[in-house]
Short mmCIF file of C-alpha atoms and ligand atoms in Angstrom, two decimals:
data_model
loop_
_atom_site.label_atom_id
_atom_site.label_comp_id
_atom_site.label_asym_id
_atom_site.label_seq_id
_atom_site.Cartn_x
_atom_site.Cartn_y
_atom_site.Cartn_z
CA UNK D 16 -15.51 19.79 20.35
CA UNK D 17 -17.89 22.71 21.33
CA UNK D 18 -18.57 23.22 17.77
CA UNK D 19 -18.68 19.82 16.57
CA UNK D 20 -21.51 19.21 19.48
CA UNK D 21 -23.23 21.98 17.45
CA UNK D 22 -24.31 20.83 14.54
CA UNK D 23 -22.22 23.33 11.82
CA UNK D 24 -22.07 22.06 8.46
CA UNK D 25 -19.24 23.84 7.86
CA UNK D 26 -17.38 22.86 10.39
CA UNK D 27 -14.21 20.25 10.01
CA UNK D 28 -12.33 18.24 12.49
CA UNK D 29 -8.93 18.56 12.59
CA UNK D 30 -7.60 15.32 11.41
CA UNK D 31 -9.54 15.83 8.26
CA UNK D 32 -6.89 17.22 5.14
CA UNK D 33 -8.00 18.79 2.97
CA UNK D 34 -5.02 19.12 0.65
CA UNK D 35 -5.06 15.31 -0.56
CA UNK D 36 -8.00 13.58 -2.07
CA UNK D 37 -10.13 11.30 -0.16
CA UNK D 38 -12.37 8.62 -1.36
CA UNK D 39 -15.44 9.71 -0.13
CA UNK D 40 -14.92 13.32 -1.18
CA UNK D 41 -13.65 12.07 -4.48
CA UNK D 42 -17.00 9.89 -5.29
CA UNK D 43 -18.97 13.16 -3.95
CA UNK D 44 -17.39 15.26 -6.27
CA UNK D 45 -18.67 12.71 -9.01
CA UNK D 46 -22.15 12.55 -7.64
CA UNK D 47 -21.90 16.82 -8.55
CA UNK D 48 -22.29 17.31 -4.54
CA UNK D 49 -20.78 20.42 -2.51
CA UNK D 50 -18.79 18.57 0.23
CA UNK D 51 -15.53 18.00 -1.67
CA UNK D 52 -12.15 20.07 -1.79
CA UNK D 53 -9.69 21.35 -4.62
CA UNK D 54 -7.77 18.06 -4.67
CA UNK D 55 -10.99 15.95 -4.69
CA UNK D 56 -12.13 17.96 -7.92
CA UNK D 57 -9.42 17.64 -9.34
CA UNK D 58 -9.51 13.87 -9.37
CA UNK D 59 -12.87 13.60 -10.24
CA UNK D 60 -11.79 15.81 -13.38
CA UNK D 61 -8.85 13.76 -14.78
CA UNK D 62 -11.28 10.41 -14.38
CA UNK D 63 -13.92 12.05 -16.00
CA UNK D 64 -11.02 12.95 -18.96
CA UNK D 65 -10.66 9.70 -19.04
CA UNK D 66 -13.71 8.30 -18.47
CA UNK D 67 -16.59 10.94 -20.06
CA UNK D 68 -19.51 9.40 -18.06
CA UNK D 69 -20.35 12.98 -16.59
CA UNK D 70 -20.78 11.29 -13.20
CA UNK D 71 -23.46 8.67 -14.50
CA UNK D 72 -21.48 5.90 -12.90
CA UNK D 73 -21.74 7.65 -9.55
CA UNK D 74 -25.13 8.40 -9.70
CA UNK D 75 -26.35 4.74 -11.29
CA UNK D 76 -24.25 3.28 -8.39
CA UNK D 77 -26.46 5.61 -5.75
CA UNK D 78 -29.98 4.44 -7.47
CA UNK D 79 -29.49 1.05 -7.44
CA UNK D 80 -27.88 1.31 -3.95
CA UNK D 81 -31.23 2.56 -2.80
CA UNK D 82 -33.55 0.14 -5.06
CA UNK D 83 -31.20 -2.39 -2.91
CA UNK D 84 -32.47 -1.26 0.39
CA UNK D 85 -35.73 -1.04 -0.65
CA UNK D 86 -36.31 -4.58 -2.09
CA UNK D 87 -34.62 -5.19 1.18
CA UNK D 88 -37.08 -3.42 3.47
CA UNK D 89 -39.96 -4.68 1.53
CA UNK D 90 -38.42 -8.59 2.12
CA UNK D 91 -39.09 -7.37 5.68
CA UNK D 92 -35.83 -6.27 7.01
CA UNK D 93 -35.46 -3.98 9.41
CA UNK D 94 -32.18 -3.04 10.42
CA UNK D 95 -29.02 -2.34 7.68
CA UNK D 96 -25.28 -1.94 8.40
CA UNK D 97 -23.94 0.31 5.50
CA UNK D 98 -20.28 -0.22 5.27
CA UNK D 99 -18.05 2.64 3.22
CA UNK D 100 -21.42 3.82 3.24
CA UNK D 101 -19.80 7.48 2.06
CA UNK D 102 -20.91 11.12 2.68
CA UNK D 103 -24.71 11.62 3.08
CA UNK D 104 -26.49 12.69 -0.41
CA UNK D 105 -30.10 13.74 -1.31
CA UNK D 106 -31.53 10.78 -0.27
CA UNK D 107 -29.89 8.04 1.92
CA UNK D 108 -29.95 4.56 3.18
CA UNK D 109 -32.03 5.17 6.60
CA UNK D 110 -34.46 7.40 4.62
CA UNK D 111 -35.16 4.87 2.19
CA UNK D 112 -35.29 1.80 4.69
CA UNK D 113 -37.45 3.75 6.99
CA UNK D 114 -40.11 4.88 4.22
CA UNK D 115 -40.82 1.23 3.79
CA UNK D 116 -40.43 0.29 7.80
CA UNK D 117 -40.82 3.33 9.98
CA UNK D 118 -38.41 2.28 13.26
CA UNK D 119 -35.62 0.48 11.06
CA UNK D 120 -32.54 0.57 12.25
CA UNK D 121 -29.61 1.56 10.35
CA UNK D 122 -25.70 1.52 11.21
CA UNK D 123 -23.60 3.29 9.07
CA UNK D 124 -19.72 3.00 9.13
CA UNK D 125 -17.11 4.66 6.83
CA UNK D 126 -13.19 5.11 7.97
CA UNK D 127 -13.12 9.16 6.48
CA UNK D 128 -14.35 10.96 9.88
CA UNK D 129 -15.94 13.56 7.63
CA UNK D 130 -18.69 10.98 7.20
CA UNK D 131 -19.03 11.02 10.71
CA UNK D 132 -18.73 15.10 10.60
CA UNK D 133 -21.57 15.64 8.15
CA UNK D 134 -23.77 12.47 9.03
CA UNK D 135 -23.67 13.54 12.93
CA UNK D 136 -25.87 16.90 11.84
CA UNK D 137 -27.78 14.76 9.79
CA UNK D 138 -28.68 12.11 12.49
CA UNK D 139 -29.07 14.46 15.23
CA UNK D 140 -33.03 14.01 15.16
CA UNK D 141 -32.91 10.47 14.24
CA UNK D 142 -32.77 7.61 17.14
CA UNK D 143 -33.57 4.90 15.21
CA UNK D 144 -30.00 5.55 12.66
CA UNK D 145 -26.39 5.85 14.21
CA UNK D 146 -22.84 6.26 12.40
CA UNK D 147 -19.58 5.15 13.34
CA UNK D 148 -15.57 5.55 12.12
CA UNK D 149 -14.51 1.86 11.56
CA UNK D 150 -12.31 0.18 8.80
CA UNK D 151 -14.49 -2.49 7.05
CA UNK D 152 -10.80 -4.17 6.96
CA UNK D 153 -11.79 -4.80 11.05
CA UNK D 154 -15.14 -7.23 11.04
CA UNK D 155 -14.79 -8.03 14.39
CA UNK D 156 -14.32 -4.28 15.63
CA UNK D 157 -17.42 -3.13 13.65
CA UNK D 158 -19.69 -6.30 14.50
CA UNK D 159 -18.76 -6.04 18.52
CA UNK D 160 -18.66 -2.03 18.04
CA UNK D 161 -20.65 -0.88 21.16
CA UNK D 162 -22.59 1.16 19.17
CA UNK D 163 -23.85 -1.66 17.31
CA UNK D 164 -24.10 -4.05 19.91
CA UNK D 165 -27.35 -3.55 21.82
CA UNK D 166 -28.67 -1.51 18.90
CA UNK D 167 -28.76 -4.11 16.11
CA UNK D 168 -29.52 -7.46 16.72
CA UNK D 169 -27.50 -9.92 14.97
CA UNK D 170 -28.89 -13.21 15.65
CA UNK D 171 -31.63 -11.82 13.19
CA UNK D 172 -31.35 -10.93 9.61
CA UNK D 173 -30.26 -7.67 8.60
CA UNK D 174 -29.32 -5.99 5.06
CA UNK D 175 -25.66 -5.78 4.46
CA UNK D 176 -24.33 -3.29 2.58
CA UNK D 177 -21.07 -3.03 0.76
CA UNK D 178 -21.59 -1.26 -2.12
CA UNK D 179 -18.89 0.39 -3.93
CA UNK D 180 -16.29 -0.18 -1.40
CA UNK D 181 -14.92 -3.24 -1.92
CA UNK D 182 -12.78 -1.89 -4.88
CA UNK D 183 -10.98 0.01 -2.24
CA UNK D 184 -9.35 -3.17 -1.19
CA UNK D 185 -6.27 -4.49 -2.96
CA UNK D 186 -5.65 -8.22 -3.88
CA UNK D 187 -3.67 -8.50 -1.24
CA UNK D 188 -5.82 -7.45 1.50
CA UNK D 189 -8.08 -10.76 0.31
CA UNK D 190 -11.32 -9.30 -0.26
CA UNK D 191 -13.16 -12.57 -1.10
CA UNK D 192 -11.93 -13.57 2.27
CA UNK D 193 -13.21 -10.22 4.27
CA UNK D 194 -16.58 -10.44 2.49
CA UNK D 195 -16.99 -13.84 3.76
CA UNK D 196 -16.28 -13.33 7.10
CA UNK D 197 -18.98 -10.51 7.18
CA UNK D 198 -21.38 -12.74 5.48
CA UNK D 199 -20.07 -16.28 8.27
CA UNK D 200 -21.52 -13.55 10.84
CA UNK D 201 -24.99 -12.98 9.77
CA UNK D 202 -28.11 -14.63 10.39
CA UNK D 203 -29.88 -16.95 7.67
CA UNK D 204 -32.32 -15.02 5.55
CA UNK D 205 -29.67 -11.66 5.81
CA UNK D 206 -28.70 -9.97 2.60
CA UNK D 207 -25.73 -8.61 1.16
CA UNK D 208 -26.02 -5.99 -1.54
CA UNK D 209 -22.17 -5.41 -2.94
CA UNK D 210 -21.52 -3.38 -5.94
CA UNK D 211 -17.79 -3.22 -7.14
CA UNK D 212 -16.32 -1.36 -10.34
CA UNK D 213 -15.82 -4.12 -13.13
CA UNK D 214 -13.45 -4.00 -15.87
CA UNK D 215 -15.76 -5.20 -18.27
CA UNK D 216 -14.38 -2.07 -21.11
CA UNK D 217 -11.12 -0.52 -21.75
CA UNK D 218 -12.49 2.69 -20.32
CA UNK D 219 -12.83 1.44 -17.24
CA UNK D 220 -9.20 0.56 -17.24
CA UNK D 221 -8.40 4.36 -17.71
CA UNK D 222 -10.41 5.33 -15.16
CA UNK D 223 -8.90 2.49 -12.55
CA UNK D 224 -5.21 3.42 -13.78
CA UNK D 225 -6.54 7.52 -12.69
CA UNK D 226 -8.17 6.48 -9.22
CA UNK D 227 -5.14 4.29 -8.44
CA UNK D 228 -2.21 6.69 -9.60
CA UNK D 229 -4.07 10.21 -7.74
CA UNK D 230 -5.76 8.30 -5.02
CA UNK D 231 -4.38 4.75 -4.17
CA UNK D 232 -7.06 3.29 -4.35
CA UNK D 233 -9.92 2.01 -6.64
CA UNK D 234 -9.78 -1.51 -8.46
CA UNK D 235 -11.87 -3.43 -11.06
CA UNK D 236 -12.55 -6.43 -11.00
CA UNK D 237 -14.10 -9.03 -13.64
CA UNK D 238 -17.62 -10.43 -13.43
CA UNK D 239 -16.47 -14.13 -12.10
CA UNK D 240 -14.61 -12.44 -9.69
CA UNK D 241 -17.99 -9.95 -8.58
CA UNK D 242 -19.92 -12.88 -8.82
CA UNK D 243 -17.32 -14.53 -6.17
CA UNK D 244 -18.56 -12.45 -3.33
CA UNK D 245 -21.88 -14.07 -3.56
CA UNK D 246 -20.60 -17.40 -2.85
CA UNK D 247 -23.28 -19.19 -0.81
CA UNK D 248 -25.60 -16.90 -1.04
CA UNK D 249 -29.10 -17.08 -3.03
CA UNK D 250 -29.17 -14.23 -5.73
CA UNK D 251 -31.49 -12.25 -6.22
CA UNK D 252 -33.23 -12.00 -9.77
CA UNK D 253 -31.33 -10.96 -12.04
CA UNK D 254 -27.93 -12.08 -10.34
CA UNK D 255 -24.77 -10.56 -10.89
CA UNK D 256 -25.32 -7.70 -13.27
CA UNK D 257 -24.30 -3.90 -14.59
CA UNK D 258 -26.11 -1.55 -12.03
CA UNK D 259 -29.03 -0.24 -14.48
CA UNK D 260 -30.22 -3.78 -15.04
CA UNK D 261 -30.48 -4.85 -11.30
CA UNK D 262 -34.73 -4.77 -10.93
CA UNK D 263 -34.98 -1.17 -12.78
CA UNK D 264 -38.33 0.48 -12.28
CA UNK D 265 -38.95 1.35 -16.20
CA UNK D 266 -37.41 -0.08 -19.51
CA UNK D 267 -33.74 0.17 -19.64
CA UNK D 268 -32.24 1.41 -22.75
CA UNK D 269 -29.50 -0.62 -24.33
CA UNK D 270 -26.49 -0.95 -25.42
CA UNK D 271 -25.34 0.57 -21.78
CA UNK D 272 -23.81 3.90 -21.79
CA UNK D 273 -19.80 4.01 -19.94
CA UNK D 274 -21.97 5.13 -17.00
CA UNK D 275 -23.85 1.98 -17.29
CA UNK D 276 -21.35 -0.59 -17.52
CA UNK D 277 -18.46 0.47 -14.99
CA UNK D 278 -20.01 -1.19 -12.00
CA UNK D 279 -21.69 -4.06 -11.45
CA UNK D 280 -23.40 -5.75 -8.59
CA UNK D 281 -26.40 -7.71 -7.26
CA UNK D 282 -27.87 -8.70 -3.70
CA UNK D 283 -27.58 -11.99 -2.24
CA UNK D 284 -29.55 -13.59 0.67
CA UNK D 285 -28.55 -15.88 3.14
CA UNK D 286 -29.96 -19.22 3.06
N1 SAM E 2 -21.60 3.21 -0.31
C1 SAM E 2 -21.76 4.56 -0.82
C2 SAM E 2 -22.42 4.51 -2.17
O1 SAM E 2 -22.27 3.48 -2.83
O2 SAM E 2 -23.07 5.46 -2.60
C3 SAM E 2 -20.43 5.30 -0.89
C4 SAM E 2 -19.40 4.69 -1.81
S1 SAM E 2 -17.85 5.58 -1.85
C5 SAM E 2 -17.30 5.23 -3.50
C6 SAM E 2 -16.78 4.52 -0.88
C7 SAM E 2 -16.78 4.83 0.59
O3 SAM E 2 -16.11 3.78 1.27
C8 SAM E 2 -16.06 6.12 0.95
O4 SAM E 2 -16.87 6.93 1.76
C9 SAM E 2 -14.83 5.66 1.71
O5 SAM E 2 -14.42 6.56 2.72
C10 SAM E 2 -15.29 4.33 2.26
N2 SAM E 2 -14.18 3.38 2.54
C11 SAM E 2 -13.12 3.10 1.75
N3 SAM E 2 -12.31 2.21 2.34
C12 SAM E 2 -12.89 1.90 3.54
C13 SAM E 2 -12.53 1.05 4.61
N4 SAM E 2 -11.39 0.34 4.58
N5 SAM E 2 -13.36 0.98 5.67
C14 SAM E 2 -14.49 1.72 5.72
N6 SAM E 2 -14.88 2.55 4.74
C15 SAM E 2 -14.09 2.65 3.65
#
């Protein structure tokens, strides 16, 4: 606890294993980054076997999460709960969000306490951004969290993020119904960005049949059914689409690469 208090990066908690794969180490070991393990790696290998995007999936996924936030912040919102929001990279959400509105308040949760381990040395400096360990499968525990209570304020619109976590819930689990209770909680004129693998090529199959078979976890899911998490809300321009296309900043060359097409998503607002 003495340790944890003091800001090591090496440091791990003990109820972190590092002998099986976890998600968040997993996608980290895809976005090339250093906080990942033997059994993460070697995931990340046999999907890239299958699936030769060299990581471009990842790291398309990462730039259009932050082109996200900052259409967000520039719509004027200034306070974000990232949910699965995953180990910190280069850049992150609050960084991004708080170049466009200095003071914005970000919340982010993931269920892997390493987020929490390696966020926490991050964050130390930052009042204004605060992470928490929460299942996204638990609305009412994150929304009530006392952590967020207080410190976001709900009755007004925030930016919702669920982006590339969704696919970590089986059909079973009903995550059409968990995305709309998040989205029955927030104010009009809120956002939700979501981003979800889609099995839009044969590829992606491979890859899904890798991530589910070595880590439990990781489904696509067809556009309709993408789209479907959007219900009610006003999309953004251009809708429902494969990451590079959402609002790109230069000319995007077509046809789309693997890396290109194995997620797709958009951002929504609350009417
Ligand atoms: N949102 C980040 C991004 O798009 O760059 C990270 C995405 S990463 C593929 C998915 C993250 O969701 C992981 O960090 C994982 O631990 C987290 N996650 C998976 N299932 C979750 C759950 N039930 N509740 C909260 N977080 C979850």
């Amino acid at each position: 606890e003495l340790r944890w208090n003091h800001q090591d990066p090496d440091y791990l908690p003990p109820e972190i294993d590092t002998s099986k794969p976890s998600i968040a180490r997993v996608y980290d070991a895809f976005l090339g980054g250093k906080d990942n393990f033997a059994a993460d790696r070697a995931v990340a290998a046999e999907g890239m076997r299958h699936f030769p995007d060299r990581g471009e999936g990842a790291r398309q996924n990462r730039a259009m999460l932050f082109r996200g936030v900052r259409f967000m912040a520039e719509q004027g919102i200034d306070q974000f709960l990232d949910i699965g929001s995953g180990l910190p990279t280069m850049d992150n959400t609050h960084s991004v969000a708080q170049r466009v509105n200095p003071g914005a308040k970000v919340v982010y949760v993931d269920n892997d306490p390493i987020v929490l381990a390696h966020a926490r040395a991050l964050l130390q400096t930052n009042d204004d951004t605060r992470v928490i360990t929460a299942d996204m499968r638990r609305p009412d525990t994150i929304l009530r969290h006392p952590q967020i209570e207080g410190f976001l304020d709900l009755s007004r619109p925030i930016g919702l993020l669920m982006v590339a976590v969704v696919h970590h819930l089986g059909d079973a689990e009903d995550p059409h119904g968990l995305v709309d209770r998040y989205k029955a909680a927030l104010a009009p004129g809120s956002y939700l960005q979501l981003t979800h693998f889609c099995s839009c090529a044969p590829e992606v199959r491979a890859l899904e049949g890798v991530l589910l078979k070595m880590l439990g976890t990781g489904r696509a899911r067809d556009m309709p059914e993408i789209l479907g998490f959007f219900d009610g809300l006003e999309l953004v321009e251009p809708g429902v689409v494969h990451l590079p296309e959402w609002r790109p900043g230069q000319p995007v060359r077509t046809p789309l690469g693997l890396g290109g097409i194995c997620i797709a998503g958009g951002v929504g607002r609350k009417p």
